[in-house]
Amino acid sequence: LTDLTPGLRLLMHSPIRQVTDYNLSVIPMFVLMGVFATGAGMSRELFRASNAWMGHLRGGLALATIFACGGFAAINGSSVATAATMSTVALPEMRKAGYHPGFATGVIAAGGTLGIMIPPSTIFLIYGILTEQDITKLFISGILPGFLAIGLYVATVQILGWRRPELMPRGPRHDRAERWSSLRDIWATLLLFLFVIGGMYAGVFTVTEAAGMGAVGALLIGVVRGRFTPAKIMNCLVEALRTTAAIFTIVIGAFLFGYFLTITQTTQNVTQFLLSLPIGPYGVLTLILIGYFVLGAIMDELAMVLLTVPIVFPVIVGLGFDPIWFGVIIVMTVTLGLICPPVGMNVFVINSIARDISLVAIYRGVMPFIVADILRLIKIGRAHV
């Protein structure tokens, strides 16, 4: 019989080793920062300011939702959390204004994907830890694709508004006083972003320290502004704990999976097979991305990255691709999985909040934004050529 002692010993020690790893402490801290930011009402303020400046345009509320998602993503780092939060903030306003339900939810689902593209991003953190890449460089590399996503989403709304104006009526124009007043409400979001991201890029503190400082900063902002009671702080801590526990459960399983892949030489065999294919480096890359498209439609994005990166990363390095560039490509591909049928996490989250809007209607509303994401992926992919 096979000796199971080494495997059982690994099952006993690996979970403790992973949850006590200092490098992984960055994950719960950024999760806590996002939860505190949500509890402090920053998402609602971002949407209100965006609406004040763009609400009178054709599709203005949709544009406001996209920009609010982008701003909230900069302090949240989670796509699912961004989509869920903006569903409660923006969807009632768009319904009240007469927006088509499918289009409104499609905008929110697509805007929510910005949560793992614009730093800080949990997926970038996981990728950097798995591949031992500089997380600060990954964050910097994600800024341009994140802004490009916002630009393409805005263009998509404008094109749809021109072709199908009945989807998105115009809203009332806010006067100048209301516009400038709305900007005063977003000082907390801007301050937190500059404090965390600016301090990290300036070398004032490390990524892990930035996560801890961001969590404390979001808490202090909420307390100073009177948004937090002791009970609400406790609720935020419990929510962050639940989210972190779910993430670490996947992390522990992925590290165990990676260990068994190594001892069975699966990773080495897959690497040799892909490198031997007579289709060239970009042919192999295309094959890998197709695999990610398929997995992204049926698997959670965090689990997908944790399970596949240990296998495909040696192939990418062997083909001579830049690891930082590939990290950006991976995150963009994963964002597609969040809104692609049959299992788009953002779509299901929004459907759980807006029960009266069918999954089919949400998927129809999000399809134009999937096209925009594919165009962005092609553009960034060609930048390496």
mmCIF file of C-alpha atoms in Angstrom:
data_model
loop_
_atom_site.group_PDB
_atom_site.id
_atom_site.type_symbol
_atom_site.label_atom_id
_atom_site.label_comp_id
_atom_site.label_asym_id
_atom_site.label_seq_id
_atom_site.Cartn_x
_atom_site.Cartn_y
_atom_site.Cartn_z
ATOM 1 C CA LEU A 1 0.000 0.000 0.000
ATOM 2 C CA THR A 2 1.080 3.572 -0.666
ATOM 3 C CA ASP A 3 2.407 5.397 2.391
ATOM 4 C CA LEU A 4 -0.037 8.257 3.053
ATOM 5 C CA THR A 5 1.961 9.767 5.916
ATOM 6 C CA PRO A 6 3.726 12.528 3.879
ATOM 7 C CA GLY A 7 0.443 13.608 2.292
ATOM 8 C CA LEU A 8 -1.393 13.649 5.616
ATOM 9 C CA ARG A 9 1.450 15.589 7.209
ATOM 10 C CA LEU A 10 1.198 18.138 4.407
ATOM 11 C CA LEU A 11 -2.554 18.461 4.968
ATOM 12 C CA MET A 12 -1.856 19.116 8.640
ATOM 13 C CA HIS A 13 0.900 21.713 8.308
ATOM 14 C CA SER A 14 0.162 23.531 5.031
ATOM 15 C CA PRO A 15 -3.025 25.359 6.151
ATOM 16 C CA ILE A 16 -1.289 26.778 9.238
ATOM 17 C CA ARG A 17 1.747 27.775 7.173
ATOM 18 C CA GLN A 18 -0.397 29.629 4.615
ATOM 19 C CA VAL A 19 -2.657 31.530 7.012
ATOM 20 C CA THR A 20 0.338 32.677 9.077
ATOM 21 C CA ASP A 21 2.413 33.758 6.070
ATOM 22 C CA TYR A 22 3.243 37.471 6.427
ATOM 23 C CA ASN A 23 3.152 37.978 2.650
ATOM 24 C CA LEU A 24 -0.469 36.810 2.540
ATOM 25 C CA SER A 25 -1.544 39.226 5.277
ATOM 26 C CA VAL A 26 -1.947 41.858 2.565
ATOM 27 C CA ILE A 27 -5.159 40.123 1.429
ATOM 28 C CA PRO A 28 -7.262 40.514 4.607
ATOM 29 C CA MET A 29 -6.032 44.087 5.047
ATOM 30 C CA PHE A 30 -7.136 45.191 1.572
ATOM 31 C CA VAL A 31 -10.424 43.302 2.059
ATOM 32 C CA LEU A 32 -10.969 45.155 5.339
ATOM 33 C CA MET A 33 -10.187 48.486 3.682
ATOM 34 C CA GLY A 34 -12.825 47.815 1.032
ATOM 35 C CA VAL A 35 -15.425 46.811 3.627
ATOM 36 C CA PHE A 36 -14.762 49.933 5.709
ATOM 37 C CA ALA A 37 -14.923 52.108 2.565
ATOM 38 C CA THR A 38 -18.303 50.607 1.702
ATOM 39 C CA GLY A 39 -19.581 51.090 5.236
ATOM 40 C CA ALA A 40 -18.436 54.722 5.195
ATOM 41 C CA GLY A 41 -20.700 55.402 2.202
ATOM 42 C CA MET A 42 -17.941 56.286 -0.257
ATOM 43 C CA SER A 43 -19.601 54.447 -3.145
ATOM 44 C CA ARG A 44 -22.806 56.481 -2.788
ATOM 45 C CA GLU A 45 -20.852 59.745 -2.741
ATOM 46 C CA LEU A 46 -18.923 58.799 -5.871
ATOM 47 C CA PHE A 47 -22.140 57.996 -7.712
ATOM 48 C CA ARG A 48 -23.822 61.217 -6.550
ATOM 49 C CA ALA A 49 -20.872 63.320 -7.761
ATOM 50 C CA SER A 50 -20.699 61.529 -11.116
ATOM 51 C CA ASN A 51 -24.433 61.925 -11.594
ATOM 52 C CA ALA A 52 -24.297 65.643 -10.809
ATOM 53 C CA TRP A 53 -21.811 66.222 -13.625
ATOM 54 C CA MET A 54 -23.076 63.738 -16.232
ATOM 55 C CA GLY A 55 -26.684 62.871 -15.352
ATOM 56 C CA HIS A 56 -28.160 65.262 -17.935
ATOM 57 C CA LEU A 57 -26.417 63.523 -20.846
ATOM 58 C CA ARG A 58 -27.929 60.682 -22.875
ATOM 59 C CA GLY A 59 -27.081 57.675 -20.710
ATOM 60 C CA GLY A 60 -25.721 60.012 -18.038
ATOM 61 C CA LEU A 61 -26.661 57.726 -15.161
ATOM 62 C CA ALA A 62 -24.910 54.836 -16.924
ATOM 63 C CA LEU A 63 -21.791 56.988 -17.338
ATOM 64 C CA ALA A 64 -22.011 58.022 -13.699
ATOM 65 C CA THR A 65 -22.216 54.357 -12.707
ATOM 66 C CA ILE A 66 -19.103 53.485 -14.722
ATOM 67 C CA PHE A 67 -17.048 56.320 -13.245
ATOM 68 C CA ALA A 68 -18.318 55.555 -9.734
ATOM 69 C CA CYS A 69 -17.348 51.886 -10.207
ATOM 70 C CA GLY A 70 -13.888 52.964 -11.341
ATOM 71 C CA GLY A 71 -13.438 55.256 -8.351
ATOM 72 C CA PHE A 72 -14.742 52.705 -5.885
ATOM 73 C CA ALA A 73 -12.545 50.000 -7.431
ATOM 74 C CA ALA A 74 -9.519 52.136 -6.560
ATOM 75 C CA ILE A 75 -10.214 51.648 -2.845
ATOM 76 C CA ASN A 76 -12.027 48.318 -2.891
ATOM 77 C CA GLY A 77 -10.143 45.824 -5.046
ATOM 78 C CA SER A 78 -13.028 43.377 -5.436
ATOM 79 C CA SER A 79 -15.240 43.127 -8.509
ATOM 80 C CA VAL A 80 -18.037 41.215 -6.811
ATOM 81 C CA ALA A 81 -18.145 43.739 -3.945
ATOM 82 C CA THR A 82 -18.150 46.641 -6.414
ATOM 83 C CA ALA A 83 -21.011 45.120 -8.423
ATOM 84 C CA ALA A 84 -23.052 44.342 -5.287
ATOM 85 C CA THR A 85 -22.524 47.815 -3.824
ATOM 86 C CA MET A 86 -23.346 49.682 -7.018
ATOM 87 C CA SER A 87 -26.456 47.528 -7.504
ATOM 88 C CA THR A 88 -27.889 48.976 -4.311
ATOM 89 C CA VAL A 89 -26.718 52.519 -5.111
ATOM 90 C CA ALA A 90 -27.137 53.013 -8.871
ATOM 91 C CA LEU A 91 -29.813 50.527 -9.954
ATOM 92 C CA PRO A 92 -32.706 52.192 -8.060
ATOM 93 C CA GLU A 93 -31.758 55.571 -9.578
ATOM 94 C CA MET A 94 -31.611 54.183 -13.126
ATOM 95 C CA ARG A 95 -34.932 52.418 -12.693
ATOM 96 C CA LYS A 96 -36.504 55.627 -11.390
ATOM 97 C CA ALA A 97 -35.182 57.482 -14.448
ATOM 98 C CA GLY A 98 -36.739 54.944 -16.848
ATOM 99 C CA TYR A 99 -33.653 53.002 -17.948
ATOM 100 C CA HIS A 100 -34.175 49.581 -19.495
ATOM 101 C CA PRO A 101 -33.607 47.056 -16.655
ATOM 102 C CA GLY A 102 -31.375 44.766 -18.715
ATOM 103 C CA PHE A 103 -29.172 47.623 -19.884
ATOM 104 C CA ALA A 104 -28.944 49.119 -16.374
ATOM 105 C CA THR A 105 -27.839 45.838 -14.804
ATOM 106 C CA GLY A 106 -25.461 45.191 -17.718
ATOM 107 C CA VAL A 107 -23.721 48.503 -17.017
ATOM 108 C CA ILE A 108 -23.335 47.638 -13.339
ATOM 109 C CA ALA A 109 -22.049 44.118 -14.088
ATOM 110 C CA ALA A 110 -19.451 45.473 -16.518
ATOM 111 C CA GLY A 111 -18.484 48.382 -14.259
ATOM 112 C CA GLY A 112 -17.991 45.954 -11.404
ATOM 113 C CA THR A 113 -15.192 44.196 -13.286
ATOM 114 C CA LEU A 114 -13.052 47.289 -12.763
ATOM 115 C CA GLY A 115 -12.647 46.126 -9.173
ATOM 116 C CA ILE A 116 -9.887 43.642 -10.026
ATOM 117 C CA MET A 117 -8.246 45.764 -12.715
ATOM 118 C CA ILE A 118 -7.639 49.112 -11.026
ATOM 119 C CA PRO A 119 -5.246 48.798 -8.072
ATOM 120 C CA PRO A 120 -5.370 47.658 -5.360
ATOM 121 C CA SER A 121 -6.469 44.345 -6.832
ATOM 122 C CA THR A 122 -6.779 41.039 -5.004
ATOM 123 C CA ILE A 123 -6.039 39.102 -8.204
ATOM 124 C CA PHE A 124 -2.850 41.099 -8.829
ATOM 125 C CA LEU A 125 -1.825 40.356 -5.234
ATOM 126 C CA ILE A 126 -2.397 36.616 -5.656
ATOM 127 C CA TYR A 127 -0.624 36.548 -9.019
ATOM 128 C CA GLY A 128 2.349 38.441 -7.604
ATOM 129 C CA ILE A 129 2.632 36.100 -4.618
ATOM 130 C CA LEU A 130 2.345 32.957 -6.757
ATOM 131 C CA THR A 131 4.902 34.091 -9.327
ATOM 132 C CA GLU A 132 7.160 36.104 -6.979
ATOM 133 C CA GLN A 133 6.713 39.265 -9.060
ATOM 134 C CA ASP A 134 6.854 42.845 -7.787
ATOM 135 C CA ILE A 135 3.279 43.664 -6.731
ATOM 136 C CA THR A 136 3.896 47.407 -7.010
ATOM 137 C CA LYS A 137 4.882 46.957 -10.680
ATOM 138 C CA LEU A 138 1.763 44.873 -11.243
ATOM 139 C CA PHE A 139 -0.399 47.615 -9.729
ATOM 140 C CA ILE A 140 1.241 50.266 -11.912
ATOM 141 C CA SER A 141 0.794 48.096 -15.015
ATOM 142 C CA GLY A 142 -2.920 47.732 -14.267
ATOM 143 C CA ILE A 143 -3.670 51.472 -14.234
ATOM 144 C CA LEU A 144 -3.596 52.082 -18.009
ATOM 145 C CA PRO A 145 -5.731 49.009 -18.906
ATOM 146 C CA GLY A 146 -8.156 50.038 -16.148
ATOM 147 C CA PHE A 147 -8.550 53.540 -17.581
ATOM 148 C CA LEU A 148 -8.799 52.055 -21.075
ATOM 149 C CA ALA A 149 -11.667 49.865 -19.828
ATOM 150 C CA ILE A 150 -13.481 52.939 -18.486
ATOM 151 C CA GLY A 151 -12.982 54.719 -21.828
ATOM 152 C CA LEU A 152 -14.282 51.777 -23.850
ATOM 153 C CA TYR A 153 -17.296 51.356 -21.568
ATOM 154 C CA VAL A 154 -18.107 55.055 -21.955
ATOM 155 C CA ALA A 155 -17.810 54.716 -25.747
ATOM 156 C CA THR A 156 -20.088 51.657 -25.632
ATOM 157 C CA VAL A 157 -22.761 53.600 -23.738
ATOM 158 C CA GLN A 158 -22.513 56.481 -26.211
ATOM 159 C CA ILE A 159 -22.864 54.173 -29.225
ATOM 160 C CA LEU A 160 -25.854 52.390 -27.682
ATOM 161 C CA GLY A 161 -27.406 55.742 -26.784
ATOM 162 C CA TRP A 162 -27.083 56.874 -30.404
ATOM 163 C CA ARG A 163 -28.521 53.672 -31.851
ATOM 164 C CA ARG A 164 -31.121 52.865 -29.187
ATOM 165 C CA PRO A 165 -31.982 56.045 -27.258
ATOM 166 C CA GLU A 166 -35.026 54.395 -25.680
ATOM 167 C CA LEU A 167 -32.693 52.376 -23.440
ATOM 168 C CA MET A 168 -31.396 55.439 -21.595
ATOM 169 C CA PRO A 169 -33.376 58.671 -21.244
ATOM 170 C CA ARG A 170 -31.759 61.981 -20.348
ATOM 171 C CA GLY A 171 -31.902 63.195 -16.776
ATOM 172 C CA PRO A 172 -32.304 66.702 -15.341
ATOM 173 C CA ARG A 173 -29.352 69.093 -15.505
ATOM 174 C CA HIS A 174 -27.820 69.975 -12.138
ATOM 175 C CA ASP A 175 -26.847 73.582 -11.544
ATOM 176 C CA ARG A 176 -23.274 74.690 -10.953
ATOM 177 C CA ALA A 177 -23.692 74.904 -7.189
ATOM 178 C CA GLU A 178 -24.892 71.298 -6.974
ATOM 179 C CA ARG A 179 -21.982 70.100 -9.115
ATOM 180 C CA TRP A 180 -19.301 71.743 -7.009
ATOM 181 C CA SER A 181 -21.056 70.703 -3.827
ATOM 182 C CA SER A 182 -20.975 67.069 -4.961
ATOM 183 C CA LEU A 183 -17.205 67.222 -5.383
ATOM 184 C CA ARG A 184 -16.781 68.200 -1.742
ATOM 185 C CA ASP A 185 -18.289 64.853 -0.756
ATOM 186 C CA ILE A 186 -15.628 62.734 -2.462
ATOM 187 C CA TRP A 187 -12.630 64.163 -0.629
ATOM 188 C CA ALA A 188 -12.468 61.077 1.584
ATOM 189 C CA THR A 189 -12.194 58.684 -1.367
ATOM 190 C CA LEU A 190 -9.510 60.791 -3.043
ATOM 191 C CA LEU A 191 -7.589 61.167 0.211
ATOM 192 C CA LEU A 192 -7.644 57.443 0.919
ATOM 193 C CA PHE A 193 -6.542 56.564 -2.620
ATOM 194 C CA LEU A 194 -3.661 59.064 -2.611
ATOM 195 C CA PHE A 195 -2.606 57.992 0.867
ATOM 196 C CA VAL A 196 -2.469 54.271 0.114
ATOM 197 C CA ILE A 197 -1.445 54.091 -3.538
ATOM 198 C CA GLY A 198 0.681 57.248 -3.510
ATOM 199 C CA GLY A 199 2.490 56.219 -0.343
ATOM 200 C CA MET A 200 3.161 52.765 -1.764
ATOM 201 C CA TYR A 201 4.499 54.037 -5.097
ATOM 202 C CA ALA A 202 6.602 56.707 -3.352
ATOM 203 C CA GLY A 203 8.271 54.016 -1.257
ATOM 204 C CA VAL A 204 6.926 55.340 2.046
ATOM 205 C CA PHE A 205 5.646 51.881 2.941
ATOM 206 C CA THR A 206 5.490 48.395 1.446
ATOM 207 C CA VAL A 207 2.443 46.808 -0.144
ATOM 208 C CA THR A 208 1.562 44.961 3.065
ATOM 209 C CA GLU A 209 2.015 48.118 5.139
ATOM 210 C CA ALA A 210 -0.076 50.060 2.597
ATOM 211 C CA ALA A 211 -2.922 47.572 3.028
ATOM 212 C CA GLY A 212 -2.850 47.951 6.811
ATOM 213 C CA MET A 213 -2.638 51.748 6.612
ATOM 214 C CA GLY A 214 -5.530 51.777 4.138
ATOM 215 C CA ALA A 215 -7.742 49.731 6.454
ATOM 216 C CA VAL A 216 -6.976 52.042 9.373
ATOM 217 C CA GLY A 217 -7.449 55.120 7.166
ATOM 218 C CA ALA A 218 -10.870 53.960 5.935
ATOM 219 C CA LEU A 219 -11.917 53.254 9.536
ATOM 220 C CA LEU A 220 -10.766 56.688 10.762
ATOM 221 C CA ILE A 221 -12.549 58.465 7.905
ATOM 222 C CA GLY A 222 -15.779 56.664 8.736
ATOM 223 C CA VAL A 223 -15.448 57.465 12.440
ATOM 224 C CA VAL A 224 -14.577 61.153 11.890
ATOM 225 C CA ARG A 225 -17.549 61.599 9.565
ATOM 226 C CA GLY A 226 -19.917 59.933 12.015
ATOM 227 C CA ARG A 227 -20.660 56.979 9.713
ATOM 228 C CA PHE A 228 -19.570 54.252 12.135
ATOM 229 C CA THR A 229 -21.087 53.055 15.378
ATOM 230 C CA PRO A 230 -19.449 50.286 17.447
ATOM 231 C CA ALA A 231 -22.058 47.850 16.123
ATOM 232 C CA LYS A 232 -21.387 48.845 12.502
ATOM 233 C CA ILE A 233 -17.626 48.497 12.976
ATOM 234 C CA MET A 234 -18.175 45.004 14.358
ATOM 235 C CA ASN A 235 -20.377 44.124 11.377
ATOM 236 C CA CYS A 236 -17.633 45.311 9.013
ATOM 237 C CA LEU A 237 -15.042 43.206 10.831
ATOM 238 C CA VAL A 238 -17.268 40.127 10.648
ATOM 239 C CA GLU A 239 -17.934 40.675 6.929
ATOM 240 C CA ALA A 240 -14.214 41.090 6.229
ATOM 241 C CA LEU A 241 -13.497 37.946 8.239
ATOM 242 C CA ARG A 242 -16.023 35.936 6.236
ATOM 243 C CA THR A 243 -14.620 37.154 2.925
ATOM 244 C CA THR A 244 -11.038 36.505 4.017
ATOM 245 C CA ALA A 245 -11.923 33.015 5.250
ATOM 246 C CA ALA A 246 -13.462 32.189 1.876
ATOM 247 C CA ILE A 247 -10.374 33.492 0.048
ATOM 248 C CA PHE A 248 -7.928 31.640 2.286
ATOM 249 C CA THR A 249 -9.868 28.403 1.911
ATOM 250 C CA ILE A 250 -9.277 28.630 -1.833
ATOM 251 C CA VAL A 251 -5.646 29.687 -1.288
ATOM 252 C CA ILE A 252 -4.918 26.698 0.961
ATOM 253 C CA GLY A 253 -6.506 24.294 -1.517
ATOM 254 C CA ALA A 254 -4.590 25.839 -4.401
ATOM 255 C CA PHE A 255 -1.234 25.542 -2.637
ATOM 256 C CA LEU A 256 -1.937 21.889 -1.830
ATOM 257 C CA PHE A 257 -2.977 21.338 -5.431
ATOM 258 C CA GLY A 258 0.236 23.008 -6.638
ATOM 259 C CA TYR A 259 2.338 20.788 -4.398
ATOM 260 C CA PHE A 260 0.806 17.613 -5.780
ATOM 261 C CA LEU A 261 1.204 18.941 -9.335
ATOM 262 C CA THR A 262 4.902 19.387 -8.618
ATOM 263 C CA ILE A 263 5.568 15.945 -7.124
ATOM 264 C CA THR A 264 3.662 14.258 -9.952
ATOM 265 C CA GLN A 265 5.617 16.382 -12.494
ATOM 266 C CA THR A 266 2.360 17.497 -14.107
ATOM 267 C CA THR A 267 3.577 21.084 -14.414
ATOM 268 C CA GLN A 268 6.815 20.019 -16.091
ATOM 269 C CA ASN A 269 5.004 17.711 -18.517
ATOM 270 C CA VAL A 270 2.455 20.370 -19.490
ATOM 271 C CA THR A 271 5.242 22.915 -19.966
ATOM 272 C CA GLN A 272 7.210 20.591 -22.223
ATOM 273 C CA PHE A 273 4.096 19.737 -24.242
ATOM 274 C CA LEU A 274 3.096 23.353 -24.857
ATOM 275 C CA LEU A 275 6.648 24.455 -25.659
ATOM 276 C CA SER A 276 6.946 21.647 -28.211
ATOM 277 C CA LEU A 277 3.833 22.666 -30.171
ATOM 278 C CA PRO A 278 4.705 23.900 -33.691
ATOM 279 C CA ILE A 279 2.504 27.008 -33.450
ATOM 280 C CA GLY A 280 4.966 29.583 -32.159
ATOM 281 C CA PRO A 281 4.926 31.604 -28.924
ATOM 282 C CA TYR A 282 1.814 33.628 -29.796
ATOM 283 C CA GLY A 283 -0.008 30.510 -30.912
ATOM 284 C CA VAL A 284 0.646 28.921 -27.516
ATOM 285 C CA LEU A 285 -0.408 32.150 -25.784
ATOM 286 C CA THR A 286 -3.645 32.179 -27.783
ATOM 287 C CA LEU A 287 -4.284 28.561 -26.789
ATOM 288 C CA ILE A 288 -3.772 29.433 -23.116
ATOM 289 C CA LEU A 289 -6.110 32.439 -23.323
ATOM 290 C CA ILE A 290 -8.813 30.334 -24.986
ATOM 291 C CA GLY A 291 -8.524 27.962 -22.050
ATOM 292 C CA TYR A 292 -8.964 30.901 -19.683
ATOM 293 C CA PHE A 293 -12.060 32.055 -21.579
ATOM 294 C CA VAL A 294 -13.617 28.623 -21.118
ATOM 295 C CA LEU A 295 -12.657 28.369 -17.446
ATOM 296 C CA GLY A 296 -13.723 31.942 -16.763
ATOM 297 C CA ALA A 297 -17.282 31.160 -17.797
ATOM 298 C CA ILE A 298 -17.643 28.306 -15.300
ATOM 299 C CA MET A 299 -15.203 29.037 -12.439
ATOM 300 C CA ASP A 300 -14.608 31.692 -9.797
ATOM 301 C CA GLU A 301 -11.825 34.082 -10.870
ATOM 302 C CA LEU A 302 -9.723 33.645 -7.732
ATOM 303 C CA ALA A 303 -9.834 29.841 -7.912
ATOM 304 C CA MET A 304 -9.003 29.983 -11.619
ATOM 305 C CA VAL A 305 -5.875 32.080 -11.058
ATOM 306 C CA LEU A 306 -4.705 30.020 -8.087
ATOM 307 C CA LEU A 307 -5.145 26.699 -9.882
ATOM 308 C CA THR A 308 -3.822 27.585 -13.326
ATOM 309 C CA VAL A 309 -1.004 30.094 -12.850
ATOM 310 C CA PRO A 310 1.401 27.515 -11.346
ATOM 311 C CA ILE A 311 0.890 25.458 -14.527
ATOM 312 C CA VAL A 312 0.974 28.123 -17.247
ATOM 313 C CA PHE A 313 3.513 30.544 -15.733
ATOM 314 C CA PRO A 314 6.563 28.331 -16.502
ATOM 315 C CA VAL A 315 5.305 28.114 -20.089
ATOM 316 C CA ILE A 316 5.038 31.898 -20.374
ATOM 317 C CA VAL A 317 8.537 32.372 -18.984
ATOM 318 C CA GLY A 318 9.856 29.674 -21.309
ATOM 319 C CA LEU A 319 8.307 31.441 -24.301
ATOM 320 C CA GLY A 320 10.052 34.680 -23.352
ATOM 321 C CA PHE A 321 6.988 36.763 -22.425
ATOM 322 C CA ASP A 322 7.221 39.457 -19.768
ATOM 323 C CA PRO A 323 5.683 38.125 -16.496
ATOM 324 C CA ILE A 324 4.265 41.538 -15.546
ATOM 325 C CA TRP A 325 2.598 41.932 -18.950
ATOM 326 C CA PHE A 326 1.169 38.424 -18.686
ATOM 327 C CA GLY A 327 -0.216 39.261 -15.254
ATOM 328 C CA VAL A 328 -2.189 42.132 -16.802
ATOM 329 C CA ILE A 329 -3.416 39.830 -19.588
ATOM 330 C CA ILE A 330 -4.526 37.252 -17.009
ATOM 331 C CA VAL A 331 -6.482 39.818 -15.009
ATOM 332 C CA MET A 332 -8.201 41.168 -18.146
ATOM 333 C CA THR A 333 -9.137 37.641 -19.182
ATOM 334 C CA VAL A 334 -10.482 36.921 -15.712
ATOM 335 C CA THR A 335 -12.667 40.052 -15.850
ATOM 336 C CA LEU A 336 -14.365 38.593 -18.910
ATOM 337 C CA GLY A 337 -15.208 35.492 -16.913
ATOM 338 C CA LEU A 338 -17.023 37.647 -14.364
ATOM 339 C CA ILE A 339 -19.651 38.689 -16.920
ATOM 340 C CA CYS A 340 -19.600 35.866 -19.501
ATOM 341 C CA PRO A 341 -22.362 33.248 -19.635
ATOM 342 C CA PRO A 342 -23.164 30.698 -18.369
ATOM 343 C CA VAL A 343 -21.647 31.537 -14.961
ATOM 344 C CA GLY A 344 -20.671 35.189 -14.585
ATOM 345 C CA MET A 345 -20.203 35.932 -10.890
ATOM 346 C CA ASN A 346 -21.139 39.611 -11.235
ATOM 347 C CA VAL A 347 -24.288 38.725 -13.157
ATOM 348 C CA PHE A 348 -25.423 36.281 -10.489
ATOM 349 C CA VAL A 349 -24.666 38.755 -7.693
ATOM 350 C CA ILE A 350 -26.776 41.443 -9.364
ATOM 351 C CA ASN A 351 -29.571 38.942 -10.055
ATOM 352 C CA SER A 352 -29.598 38.005 -6.371
ATOM 353 C CA ILE A 353 -30.221 41.676 -5.519
ATOM 354 C CA ALA A 354 -32.649 42.474 -8.366
ATOM 355 C CA ARG A 355 -34.726 39.291 -8.405
ATOM 356 C CA ASP A 356 -37.275 40.636 -10.875
ATOM 357 C CA ILE A 357 -34.640 41.047 -13.630
ATOM 358 C CA SER A 358 -33.869 37.726 -15.306
ATOM 359 C CA LEU A 359 -30.382 36.391 -15.941
ATOM 360 C CA VAL A 360 -31.108 36.424 -19.677
ATOM 361 C CA ALA A 361 -31.921 40.154 -19.565
ATOM 362 C CA ILE A 362 -28.726 40.929 -17.639
ATOM 363 C CA TYR A 363 -26.591 38.890 -20.050
ATOM 364 C CA ARG A 364 -28.155 40.705 -23.010
ATOM 365 C CA GLY A 365 -27.377 44.019 -21.362
ATOM 366 C CA VAL A 366 -23.764 43.083 -20.711
ATOM 367 C CA MET A 367 -22.975 41.693 -24.185
ATOM 368 C CA PRO A 368 -21.850 45.035 -25.725
ATOM 369 C CA PHE A 369 -19.409 45.480 -22.844
ATOM 370 C CA ILE A 370 -18.002 41.986 -23.428
ATOM 371 C CA VAL A 371 -17.192 43.092 -26.978
ATOM 372 C CA ALA A 372 -15.435 46.176 -25.539
ATOM 373 C CA ASP A 373 -13.403 43.952 -23.199
ATOM 374 C CA ILE A 374 -12.319 41.707 -26.068
ATOM 375 C CA LEU A 375 -11.152 44.759 -28.023
ATOM 376 C CA ARG A 376 -9.187 45.933 -24.982
ATOM 377 C CA LEU A 377 -7.578 42.519 -24.572
ATOM 378 C CA ILE A 378 -6.502 42.530 -28.227
ATOM 379 C CA LYS A 379 -5.091 46.065 -27.873
ATOM 380 C CA ILE A 380 -3.044 45.293 -24.755
ATOM 381 C CA GLY A 381 -1.975 41.941 -26.188
ATOM 382 C CA ARG A 382 -0.626 43.565 -29.324
ATOM 383 C CA ALA A 383 1.359 46.035 -27.203
ATOM 384 C CA HIS A 384 3.799 43.213 -26.444
ATOM 385 C CA VAL A 385 4.354 42.366 -30.098
#
